[in-house]
CSV table of C-alpha atoms and ligand atoms in Angstrom, one decimal:
chain,number,residue,atom,x,y,z
A,1,MET,CA,-140.3,14.2,35.3
A,2,ARG,CA,-141.7,17.7,34.9
A,3,THR,CA,-144.8,18.9,36.6
A,4,LEU,CA,-146.9,21.8,35.4
A,5,THR,CA,-150.1,23.2,36.9
A,6,VAL,CA,-153.4,24.2,35.5
A,7,ASP,CA,-154.3,27.1,37.7
A,8,LEU,CA,-158.0,27.0,38.4
A,9,ASN,CA,-158.1,28.0,42.1
A,10,HIS,CA,-159.5,25.1,44.2
A,11,ARG,CA,-159.8,23.0,41.0
A,12,SER,CA,-156.2,23.4,40.1
A,13,TYR,CA,-154.4,20.2,39.0
A,14,PRO,CA,-151.0,18.9,38.0
A,15,ILE,CA,-149.8,17.7,34.7
A,16,HIS,CA,-146.9,15.2,35.2
A,17,ILE,CA,-144.8,14.6,32.1
A,18,GLY,CA,-142.0,12.1,31.9
A,19,THR,CA,-141.1,8.4,31.2
A,20,ASN,CA,-142.2,5.4,33.2
A,21,LEU,CA,-144.9,7.3,35.0
A,22,LEU,CA,-147.5,4.5,34.6
A,23,GLU,CA,-145.7,2.6,37.4
A,24,ARG,CA,-145.5,5.7,39.6
A,25,VAL,CA,-148.7,5.0,41.5
A,26,GLU,CA,-147.8,7.5,44.2
A,27,LEU,CA,-148.6,10.2,41.6
A,28,LEU,CA,-152.1,8.9,41.2
A,29,LEU,CA,-152.9,8.3,44.9
A,30,PRO,CA,-153.7,12.0,45.8
A,31,ALA,CA,-156.6,11.9,43.2
A,32,LEU,CA,-158.1,8.6,44.4
A,33,ALA,CA,-160.7,9.1,47.0
A,34,GLN,CA,-161.2,5.4,47.7
A,35,LYS,CA,-159.4,2.1,47.1
A,36,ARG,CA,-161.3,1.5,43.9
A,37,ALA,CA,-161.0,3.0,40.5
A,38,ALA,CA,-162.6,2.4,37.1
A,39,ILE,CA,-160.2,2.4,34.2
A,40,VAL,CA,-161.6,3.2,30.8
A,41,THR,CA,-159.5,2.2,27.8
A,42,ASN,CA,-159.9,0.5,24.4
A,43,THR,CA,-159.1,-2.7,22.6
A,44,THR,CA,-155.8,-1.3,21.2
A,45,VAL,CA,-154.4,0.3,24.4
A,46,ALA,CA,-155.5,-2.4,26.9
A,47,PRO,CA,-153.1,-5.0,25.7
A,48,LEU,CA,-150.3,-2.5,25.8
A,49,TYR,CA,-150.7,-0.6,29.1
A,50,LEU,CA,-153.7,-1.8,31.1
A,51,ASP,CA,-151.8,-4.5,33.0
A,52,ALA,CA,-149.0,-2.2,34.0
A,53,LEU,CA,-151.5,0.4,35.4
A,54,LYS,CA,-153.6,-2.3,37.2
A,55,ARG,CA,-150.5,-3.8,38.7
A,56,ALA,CA,-149.3,-0.4,40.0
A,57,LEU,CA,-152.7,0.3,41.5
A,58,ASP,CA,-152.9,-3.2,43.0
A,59,ASP,CA,-149.5,-2.7,44.7
A,60,ALA,CA,-151.1,0.3,46.4
A,61,GLY,CA,-154.1,-1.7,47.4
A,62,VAL,CA,-156.4,-0.1,44.8
A,63,ALA,CA,-158.7,-2.4,42.9
A,64,GLY,CA,-159.0,-1.4,39.2
A,65,ILE,CA,-162.2,-2.2,37.3
A,66,SER,CA,-161.5,-2.4,33.6
A,67,ILE,CA,-163.9,-1.0,31.0
A,68,ILE,CA,-162.6,-1.8,27.5
A,69,LEU,CA,-164.3,0.0,24.6
A,70,PRO,CA,-164.1,-0.5,20.9
A,71,ASP,CA,-161.3,1.6,19.3
A,72,GLY,CA,-162.0,4.5,17.0
A,73,GLU,CA,-163.5,8.0,16.5
A,74,ARG,CA,-166.6,6.4,15.1
A,75,TYR,CA,-167.3,5.0,18.5
A,76,LYS,CA,-167.2,8.4,20.3
A,77,ASN,CA,-171.0,8.3,20.6
A,78,TRP,CA,-174.0,7.7,22.9
A,79,GLU,CA,-173.9,3.9,22.4
A,80,THR,CA,-170.3,3.7,23.6
A,81,LEU,CA,-170.9,6.2,26.4
A,82,ASN,CA,-173.7,3.9,27.6
A,83,LEU,CA,-171.3,1.0,27.8
A,84,ILE,CA,-169.3,3.0,30.4
A,85,TYR,CA,-172.4,3.8,32.5
A,86,ASP,CA,-173.5,0.2,32.3
A,87,ALA,CA,-170.1,-1.0,33.6
A,88,LEU,CA,-170.0,1.6,36.4
A,89,LEU,CA,-173.5,0.7,37.5
A,90,GLU,CA,-172.9,-3.1,37.3
A,91,ASN,CA,-169.8,-2.7,39.4
A,92,ARG,CA,-171.6,-0.4,41.9
A,93,CYS,CA,-169.2,2.4,41.4
A,94,GLU,CA,-169.8,5.2,43.9
A,95,ARG,CA,-169.4,9.0,43.9
A,96,SER,CA,-165.9,8.6,45.2
A,97,THR,CA,-164.8,5.9,42.7
A,98,THR,CA,-162.3,7.7,40.4
A,99,LEU,CA,-162.6,7.2,36.7
A,100,ILE,CA,-159.3,6.9,34.9
A,101,ALA,CA,-159.0,7.5,31.2
A,102,LEU,CA,-156.2,5.4,29.7
A,103,GLY,CA,-155.8,6.2,26.0
A,104,GLY,CA,-155.9,8.9,23.3
A,105,GLY,CA,-158.3,11.8,22.9
A,106,VAL,CA,-161.3,9.7,22.1
A,107,ILE,CA,-161.0,7.7,25.4
A,108,GLY,CA,-160.2,10.9,27.3
A,109,ASP,CA,-163.2,12.9,25.9
A,110,ILE,CA,-165.8,10.1,26.3
A,111,SER,CA,-164.6,9.1,29.7
A,112,GLY,CA,-164.4,12.7,30.9
A,113,PHE,CA,-168.1,13.1,29.9
A,114,ALA,CA,-169.0,9.9,31.7
A,115,ALA,CA,-167.2,11.2,34.8
A,116,ALA,CA,-169.0,14.5,34.5
A,117,THR,CA,-172.4,12.9,34.4
A,118,TYR,CA,-172.2,9.6,36.3
A,119,LEU,CA,-173.9,10.2,39.7
A,120,ARG,CA,-173.7,13.9,38.7
A,121,GLY,CA,-169.9,13.8,38.8
A,122,VAL,CA,-167.1,11.5,40.0
A,123,PRO,CA,-163.4,12.2,40.2
A,124,PHE,CA,-161.5,11.9,37.0
A,125,ILE,CA,-157.8,11.2,36.0
A,126,GLN,CA,-156.4,11.6,32.5
A,127,ILE,CA,-153.6,9.2,31.4
A,128,PRO,CA,-153.1,10.2,27.8
A,129,THR,CA,-151.2,7.8,25.6
A,130,THR,CA,-151.1,9.6,22.2
A,131,LEU,CA,-149.1,12.6,21.3
A,132,LEU,CA,-152.3,14.6,20.5
A,133,SER,CA,-153.8,13.8,23.9
A,134,GLN,CA,-150.6,14.5,25.8
A,135,VAL,CA,-150.3,18.0,24.2
A,136,ASP,CA,-153.9,19.0,24.0
A,137,SER,CA,-157.0,16.9,24.8
A,138,SER,CA,-156.1,15.7,28.3
A,139,VAL,CA,-155.6,19.2,29.5
A,140,GLY,CA,-158.4,21.8,30.0
A,141,GLY,CA,-161.5,19.8,30.8
A,142,LYS,CA,-163.3,19.7,27.5
A,143,THR,CA,-165.2,16.4,27.4
A,144,GLY,CA,-167.8,15.0,25.1
A,145,ILE,CA,-169.0,12.9,22.2
A,146,ASN,CA,-169.8,13.4,18.5
A,147,HIS,CA,-173.3,13.7,17.0
A,148,PRO,CA,-174.0,12.5,13.5
A,149,LEU,CA,-174.7,16.1,12.6
A,150,GLY,CA,-171.6,17.6,14.2
A,151,LYS,CA,-168.3,16.9,15.9
A,152,ASN,CA,-168.0,17.1,19.7
A,153,MET,CA,-171.5,18.6,19.9
A,154,ILE,CA,-172.6,17.0,23.1
A,155,GLY,CA,-170.4,17.4,26.2
A,156,ALA,CA,-169.4,19.2,29.4
A,157,PHE,CA,-166.5,21.2,30.8
A,158,TYR,CA,-165.2,18.9,33.5
A,159,GLN,CA,-161.6,19.2,34.8
A,160,PRO,CA,-159.6,16.1,35.7
A,161,LYS,CA,-157.9,15.9,39.1
A,162,LEU,CA,-154.6,15.2,37.4
A,163,VAL,CA,-153.0,14.4,34.1
A,164,LEU,CA,-150.2,11.8,33.9
A,165,ALA,CA,-148.5,11.9,30.5
A,166,ASP,CA,-146.1,9.0,30.3
A,167,THR,CA,-144.1,9.8,27.1
A,168,GLY,CA,-142.7,6.3,27.0
A,169,THR,CA,-146.2,5.2,25.7
A,170,LEU,CA,-145.5,7.1,22.5
A,171,ASN,CA,-143.0,4.4,21.5
A,172,THR,CA,-145.9,2.2,20.4
A,173,LEU,CA,-147.8,4.9,18.6
A,174,PRO,CA,-148.2,4.5,14.8
A,175,ASP,CA,-146.4,7.2,12.7
A,176,ARG,CA,-149.6,8.5,11.3
A,177,GLU,CA,-150.9,9.2,14.8
A,178,LEU,CA,-147.7,10.8,15.9
A,179,LYS,CA,-147.9,13.2,13.0
A,180,ALA,CA,-151.6,14.0,13.8
A,181,GLY,CA,-150.4,15.1,17.3
A,182,ILE,CA,-147.9,17.4,15.7
A,183,ALA,CA,-150.7,19.4,14.1
A,184,GLU,CA,-151.9,20.5,17.6
A,185,ILE,CA,-148.3,21.3,18.6
A,186,ILE,CA,-147.9,23.6,15.6
A,187,LYS,CA,-151.2,25.3,16.6
A,188,TYR,CA,-149.6,26.6,19.8
A,189,GLY,CA,-146.8,28.2,17.9
A,190,LEU,CA,-149.2,29.8,15.4
A,191,ILE,CA,-151.6,31.3,17.9
A,192,ARG,CA,-149.3,32.5,20.7
A,193,ASP,CA,-145.7,31.4,20.6
A,194,ILE,CA,-143.6,32.4,17.7
A,195,ALA,CA,-140.4,31.2,19.4
A,196,PHE,CA,-141.9,27.7,19.7
A,197,PHE,CA,-143.0,27.9,16.0
A,198,GLU,CA,-139.4,28.6,15.0
A,199,TRP,CA,-138.1,25.8,17.3
A,200,LEU,CA,-140.5,23.5,15.5
A,201,GLU,CA,-139.3,24.6,12.1
A,202,ASN,CA,-135.8,23.6,13.2
A,203,ASN,CA,-136.6,20.5,15.1
A,204,MET,CA,-139.3,18.7,13.1
A,205,ALA,CA,-137.0,15.9,12.0
A,206,ALA,CA,-136.1,15.2,15.6
A,207,LEU,CA,-139.8,15.1,16.6
A,208,LEU,CA,-140.6,12.7,13.7
A,209,ALA,CA,-137.7,10.5,14.8
A,210,ARG,CA,-139.2,10.5,18.3
A,211,ASP,CA,-136.1,12.0,19.9
A,212,PRO,CA,-137.1,11.8,23.6
A,213,ASP,CA,-135.7,15.2,24.4
A,214,ALA,CA,-137.4,16.9,21.5
A,215,LEU,CA,-140.7,15.2,22.3
A,216,GLY,CA,-140.5,16.0,26.0
A,217,TYR,CA,-139.8,19.7,25.2
A,218,ALA,CA,-142.6,19.9,22.7
A,219,ILE,CA,-145.1,18.3,25.1
A,220,SER,CA,-144.1,20.5,28.0
A,221,ARG,CA,-144.2,23.7,25.9
A,222,SER,CA,-147.6,22.8,24.4
A,223,CYS,CA,-149.0,22.0,27.9
A,224,GLU,CA,-147.5,25.3,29.3
A,225,ASN,CA,-149.3,27.2,26.5
A,226,LYS,CA,-152.6,25.4,27.0
A,227,ALA,CA,-152.5,25.6,30.8
A,228,ILE,CA,-152.1,29.4,30.6
A,229,VAL,CA,-155.0,29.8,28.2
A,230,VAL,CA,-157.3,27.5,30.1
A,231,GLY,CA,-156.3,29.1,33.4
A,232,ARG,CA,-157.5,32.5,32.0
A,233,ASP,CA,-160.6,31.4,30.2
A,234,GLU,CA,-161.8,27.9,31.3
A,235,ARG,CA,-165.2,28.1,29.6
A,236,GLU,CA,-164.1,29.7,26.4
A,237,SER,CA,-165.8,33.1,26.8
A,238,GLY,CA,-162.8,34.7,24.9
A,239,GLU,CA,-159.2,33.7,24.5
A,240,ARG,CA,-159.7,29.9,24.7
A,241,ALA,CA,-161.5,30.0,21.4
A,242,LEU,CA,-158.1,30.7,19.8
A,243,LEU,CA,-157.1,27.1,20.6
A,244,ASN,CA,-159.7,26.2,17.8
A,245,LEU,CA,-157.5,27.5,15.0
A,246,GLY,CA,-158.2,25.4,12.0
A,247,HIS,CA,-160.9,23.4,13.9
A,248,THR,CA,-164.0,25.1,12.3
A,249,PHE,CA,-162.9,23.8,8.9
A,250,GLY,CA,-161.3,20.7,10.4
A,251,HIS,CA,-164.4,19.5,12.2
A,252,ALA,CA,-166.4,19.9,8.9
A,253,ILE,CA,-163.8,17.8,7.2
A,254,GLU,CA,-163.9,15.1,9.9
A,255,ASN,CA,-167.7,14.9,9.7
A,256,ALA,CA,-168.0,15.1,6.0
A,257,MET,CA,-165.4,12.4,5.4
A,258,GLY,CA,-166.9,10.1,8.0
A,259,TYR,CA,-165.6,10.1,11.6
A,260,GLY,CA,-162.2,8.4,11.8
A,261,ASN,CA,-161.3,8.5,8.1
A,262,TRP,CA,-159.4,11.8,8.4
A,263,LEU,CA,-157.7,11.8,11.8
A,264,HIS,CA,-158.5,14.8,13.9
A,265,GLY,CA,-154.9,16.2,13.6
A,266,GLU,CA,-155.0,15.7,9.8
A,267,ALA,CA,-158.2,17.6,9.5
A,268,VAL,CA,-156.8,20.4,11.8
A,269,ALA,CA,-153.7,20.6,9.6
A,270,ALA,CA,-155.8,21.1,6.4
A,271,GLY,CA,-158.2,23.3,8.3
A,272,THR,CA,-155.3,25.5,9.5
A,273,ILE,CA,-154.2,26.0,5.9
A,274,LEU,CA,-157.7,27.2,5.0
A,275,ALA,CA,-157.7,29.5,8.1
A,276,ALA,CA,-154.3,30.9,7.0
A,277,ARG,CA,-155.6,31.5,3.5
A,278,LEU,CA,-158.7,33.2,4.9
A,279,SER,CA,-156.5,35.4,7.0
A,280,GLN,CA,-154.6,36.3,3.9
A,281,LYS,CA,-157.8,37.0,2.0
A,282,LEU,CA,-158.9,39.3,4.9
A,283,GLY,CA,-155.7,41.3,4.5
A,284,MET,CA,-154.2,40.1,7.7
A,285,LEU,CA,-151.6,37.5,7.0
A,286,ALA,CA,-148.7,38.0,4.5
A,287,ALA,CA,-148.5,35.5,1.6
A,288,GLU,CA,-145.0,34.5,2.7
A,289,ASP,CA,-146.3,33.5,6.1
A,290,VAL,CA,-149.0,31.4,4.5
A,291,GLY,CA,-146.1,29.7,2.6
A,292,ARG,CA,-144.2,29.2,5.8
A,293,ILE,CA,-147.2,27.7,7.5
A,294,THR,CA,-147.8,25.4,4.6
A,295,ARG,CA,-144.2,24.3,4.7
A,296,ILE,CA,-144.2,23.4,8.4
A,297,PHE,CA,-147.3,21.1,7.9
A,298,GLU,CA,-145.5,19.6,4.9
A,299,GLN,CA,-142.4,19.0,7.0
A,300,ALA,CA,-144.6,17.2,9.5
A,301,GLY,CA,-146.0,15.0,6.8
A,302,LEU,CA,-149.5,16.3,7.3
A,303,PRO,CA,-152.1,17.1,4.6
A,304,THR,CA,-152.2,20.7,3.4
A,305,ALA,CA,-154.9,20.3,0.8
A,306,SER,CA,-158.5,19.9,2.0
A,307,PRO,CA,-160.9,17.4,0.5
A,308,ASN,CA,-163.3,18.8,-2.0
A,309,ILE,CA,-166.7,18.2,-0.3
A,310,GLY,CA,-168.2,21.2,-2.0
A,311,ILE,CA,-168.6,24.8,-0.7
A,312,GLU,CA,-172.2,24.4,0.4
A,313,ARG,CA,-171.4,21.3,2.4
A,314,TYR,CA,-168.5,23.0,4.2
A,315,ILE,CA,-170.7,26.0,5.0
A,316,GLN,CA,-173.6,23.8,6.1
A,317,LEU,CA,-171.4,21.9,8.5
A,318,MET,CA,-169.6,25.0,9.8
A,319,GLU,CA,-172.9,26.7,10.6
A,320,LEU,CA,-173.2,24.0,13.3
A,321,ASP,CA,-169.9,25.0,14.9
A,322,LYS,CA,-169.9,25.6,18.6
A,323,LYS,CA,-168.5,29.1,18.1
A,324,VAL,CA,-171.5,30.3,16.1
A,325,GLU,CA,-173.1,33.2,17.9
A,326,GLY,CA,-176.4,34.9,17.0
A,327,GLY,CA,-176.4,32.8,13.8
A,328,LYS,CA,-173.0,34.2,12.8
A,329,MET,CA,-170.0,31.9,12.1
A,330,ARG,CA,-166.8,32.9,13.9
A,331,PHE,CA,-163.4,32.1,12.6
A,332,ILE,CA,-160.0,32.0,14.3
A,333,VAL,CA,-157.6,33.9,12.0
A,334,LEU,CA,-154.0,34.8,12.2
A,335,ASP,CA,-152.7,38.4,12.3
A,336,GLU,CA,-149.2,37.0,12.0
A,337,ILE,CA,-147.4,33.9,13.0
A,338,GLY,CA,-147.7,33.8,16.8
A,339,LYS,CA,-150.8,36.0,17.1
A,340,ALA,CA,-154.4,35.0,16.5
A,341,SER,CA,-157.7,36.7,16.7
A,342,ILE,CA,-161.4,35.9,16.2
A,343,ARG,CA,-163.5,37.3,13.4
A,344,SER,CA,-167.3,37.2,13.0
A,345,ASP,CA,-167.5,39.4,9.9
A,346,VAL,CA,-166.3,36.9,7.3
A,347,SER,CA,-168.4,37.3,4.2
A,348,ARG,CA,-169.7,34.3,2.3
A,349,ASP,CA,-167.8,35.5,-0.7
A,350,ASP,CA,-164.5,35.4,1.1
A,351,LEU,CA,-165.3,32.0,2.5
A,352,SER,CA,-166.3,30.7,-0.9
A,353,PHE,CA,-163.1,32.1,-2.4
A,354,VAL,CA,-161.0,30.2,0.1
A,355,LEU,CA,-163.0,27.0,-0.2
A,356,LYS,CA,-163.2,27.2,-4.0
A,357,VAL,CA,-159.5,27.7,-4.6
A,358,HIS,CA,-158.4,25.3,-1.9
A,359,GLY,CA,-161.4,23.1,-1.1
B,401,NAD,P1,-157.5,8.5,19.4
B,401,NAD,O1,-157.9,8.6,20.7
B,401,NAD,O2,-158.4,7.9,18.4
B,401,NAD,O3,-156.1,7.6,19.3
B,401,NAD,C1,-155.5,7.4,18.1
B,401,NAD,C2,-155.2,5.9,17.9
B,401,NAD,O4,-154.1,5.5,18.6
B,401,NAD,C3,-156.3,5.0,18.4
B,401,NAD,O5,-156.4,3.9,17.5
B,401,NAD,C4,-155.8,4.5,19.7
B,401,NAD,O6,-156.4,3.3,20.2
B,401,NAD,C5,-154.3,4.4,19.5
B,401,NAD,N1,-153.4,4.5,20.6
B,401,NAD,C6,-153.6,5.3,21.7
B,401,NAD,N2,-152.5,5.3,22.4
B,401,NAD,C7,-151.6,4.4,21.8
B,401,NAD,C8,-150.3,4.0,22.1
B,401,NAD,N3,-149.6,4.5,23.1
B,401,NAD,N4,-149.7,3.1,21.3
B,401,NAD,C9,-150.4,2.7,20.2
B,401,NAD,N5,-151.6,3.0,19.8
B,401,NAD,C10,-152.2,3.9,20.7
B,401,NAD,O7,-157.1,9.9,18.7
B,401,NAD,P2,-156.3,11.1,19.4
B,401,NAD,O8,-155.6,11.7,18.2
B,401,NAD,O9,-155.5,10.8,20.6
B,401,NAD,O10,-157.5,12.1,19.8
B,401,NAD,C11,-158.4,12.6,18.9
B,401,NAD,C12,-159.7,13.0,19.6
B,401,NAD,O11,-159.4,14.0,20.6
B,401,NAD,C13,-160.7,13.5,18.7
B,401,NAD,O12,-162.0,13.0,19.1
B,401,NAD,C14,-160.8,15.0,19.1
B,401,NAD,O13,-162.0,15.6,18.9
B,401,NAD,C15,-160.4,15.0,20.5
B,401,NAD,N6,-159.8,16.3,21.0
B,401,NAD,C16,-160.2,16.8,22.2
B,401,NAD,C17,-159.7,17.9,22.7
B,401,NAD,C18,-160.1,18.4,24.0
B,401,NAD,O14,-159.7,19.5,24.4
B,401,NAD,N7,-160.9,17.7,24.7
B,401,NAD,C19,-158.6,18.5,22.0
B,401,NAD,C20,-158.2,18.0,20.8
B,401,NAD,C21,-158.7,16.8,20.3
B,402,LIG,N1,-158.8,21.9,21.9
B,402,LIG,C1,-159.4,23.2,22.2
B,402,LIG,C2,-159.6,23.5,23.6
B,402,LIG,O1,-159.2,22.7,24.5
B,402,LIG,O2,-160.1,24.5,24.0
């Protein structure tokens, strides 16, 4: 097992990464303020991992209340959030009842928002079970739900007490979901870690074959990168925005195609290609680097062409992006592979060019 730390002073917390961690209840105990916890999961993950977690808690004398939600991005909404509040209230959960998210990013995001708001905040643990959630969404405290008009538009910054990433759970993950997680892994290489990007170019086959060493390394290195950025800029007043490379386009794709039809990681992959082409159009990124970026997403079996939803629809959706400031859209662009920056001076013509040729 490896343990990393997200350094946020008195709210610092560990990220434990390794195999068979679900049974290691002693890792959870420091984050449990009472002998009761509410586990939020979904209909897919529950039959796979809920019993093991409940048994481990039970062995330590902790009663686990189960809240099993429908599975899917399209359920990341108010109605499903209310199911969590209903269950917490029906079971008389208290301020010291820890909420445990067991599942992928959808479960992590919605449960985190429930934890941030139930009784004005209860302790929260992330047990991510998808590659994407182990490398990204479980770390950093962004929680929330989708709105019909925009992705992740309602939410809160609310840090977990700990993250427990049992890499053994990835053995049951469908291939398509594994690849979606790789999109966020590539992101770290692109925005701040060229050595990692090069490692990914050389080890993509091992990752796709679920080689445990390769997966363990990629998860740790991703979490290291994310922990540094979040530790410096928890509330995204600057550097953290770089973690959104490809997301402005990607969120538009997810919304326009109907939540869940394009996986988040797939939309981020296609969105990152658009961001790379925009960077090239702005005179920042060399054409050969755009080619190299396209190739790595192809190697990962991720989409590199975006759906043609029309330039106006892209722009309309991107105008609702959380990074918009003073009515101006802001885009994460690449200066080179391994170095990103933020631009708020992208003209409509440049945007139309990128979306017309590649949209
Ligand atoms: P997901 O939560 O929908 O999980 C993908 C699928 O895998 C689901 O069907 C799920 O039930 C299933 N699953 C989960 N674990 C499994 C396992 N071990 N074996 C078999 N099946 C399993 O999707 P995701 O890719 O994990 O997360 C995407 C979500 O994360 C999006 O809503 C996105 O907005 C959000 N996100 C949040 C952040 C953040 O910082 N909070 C960052 C990136 C993405
Ligand atoms: N996934 C972007 C962030 O956590 O900031």
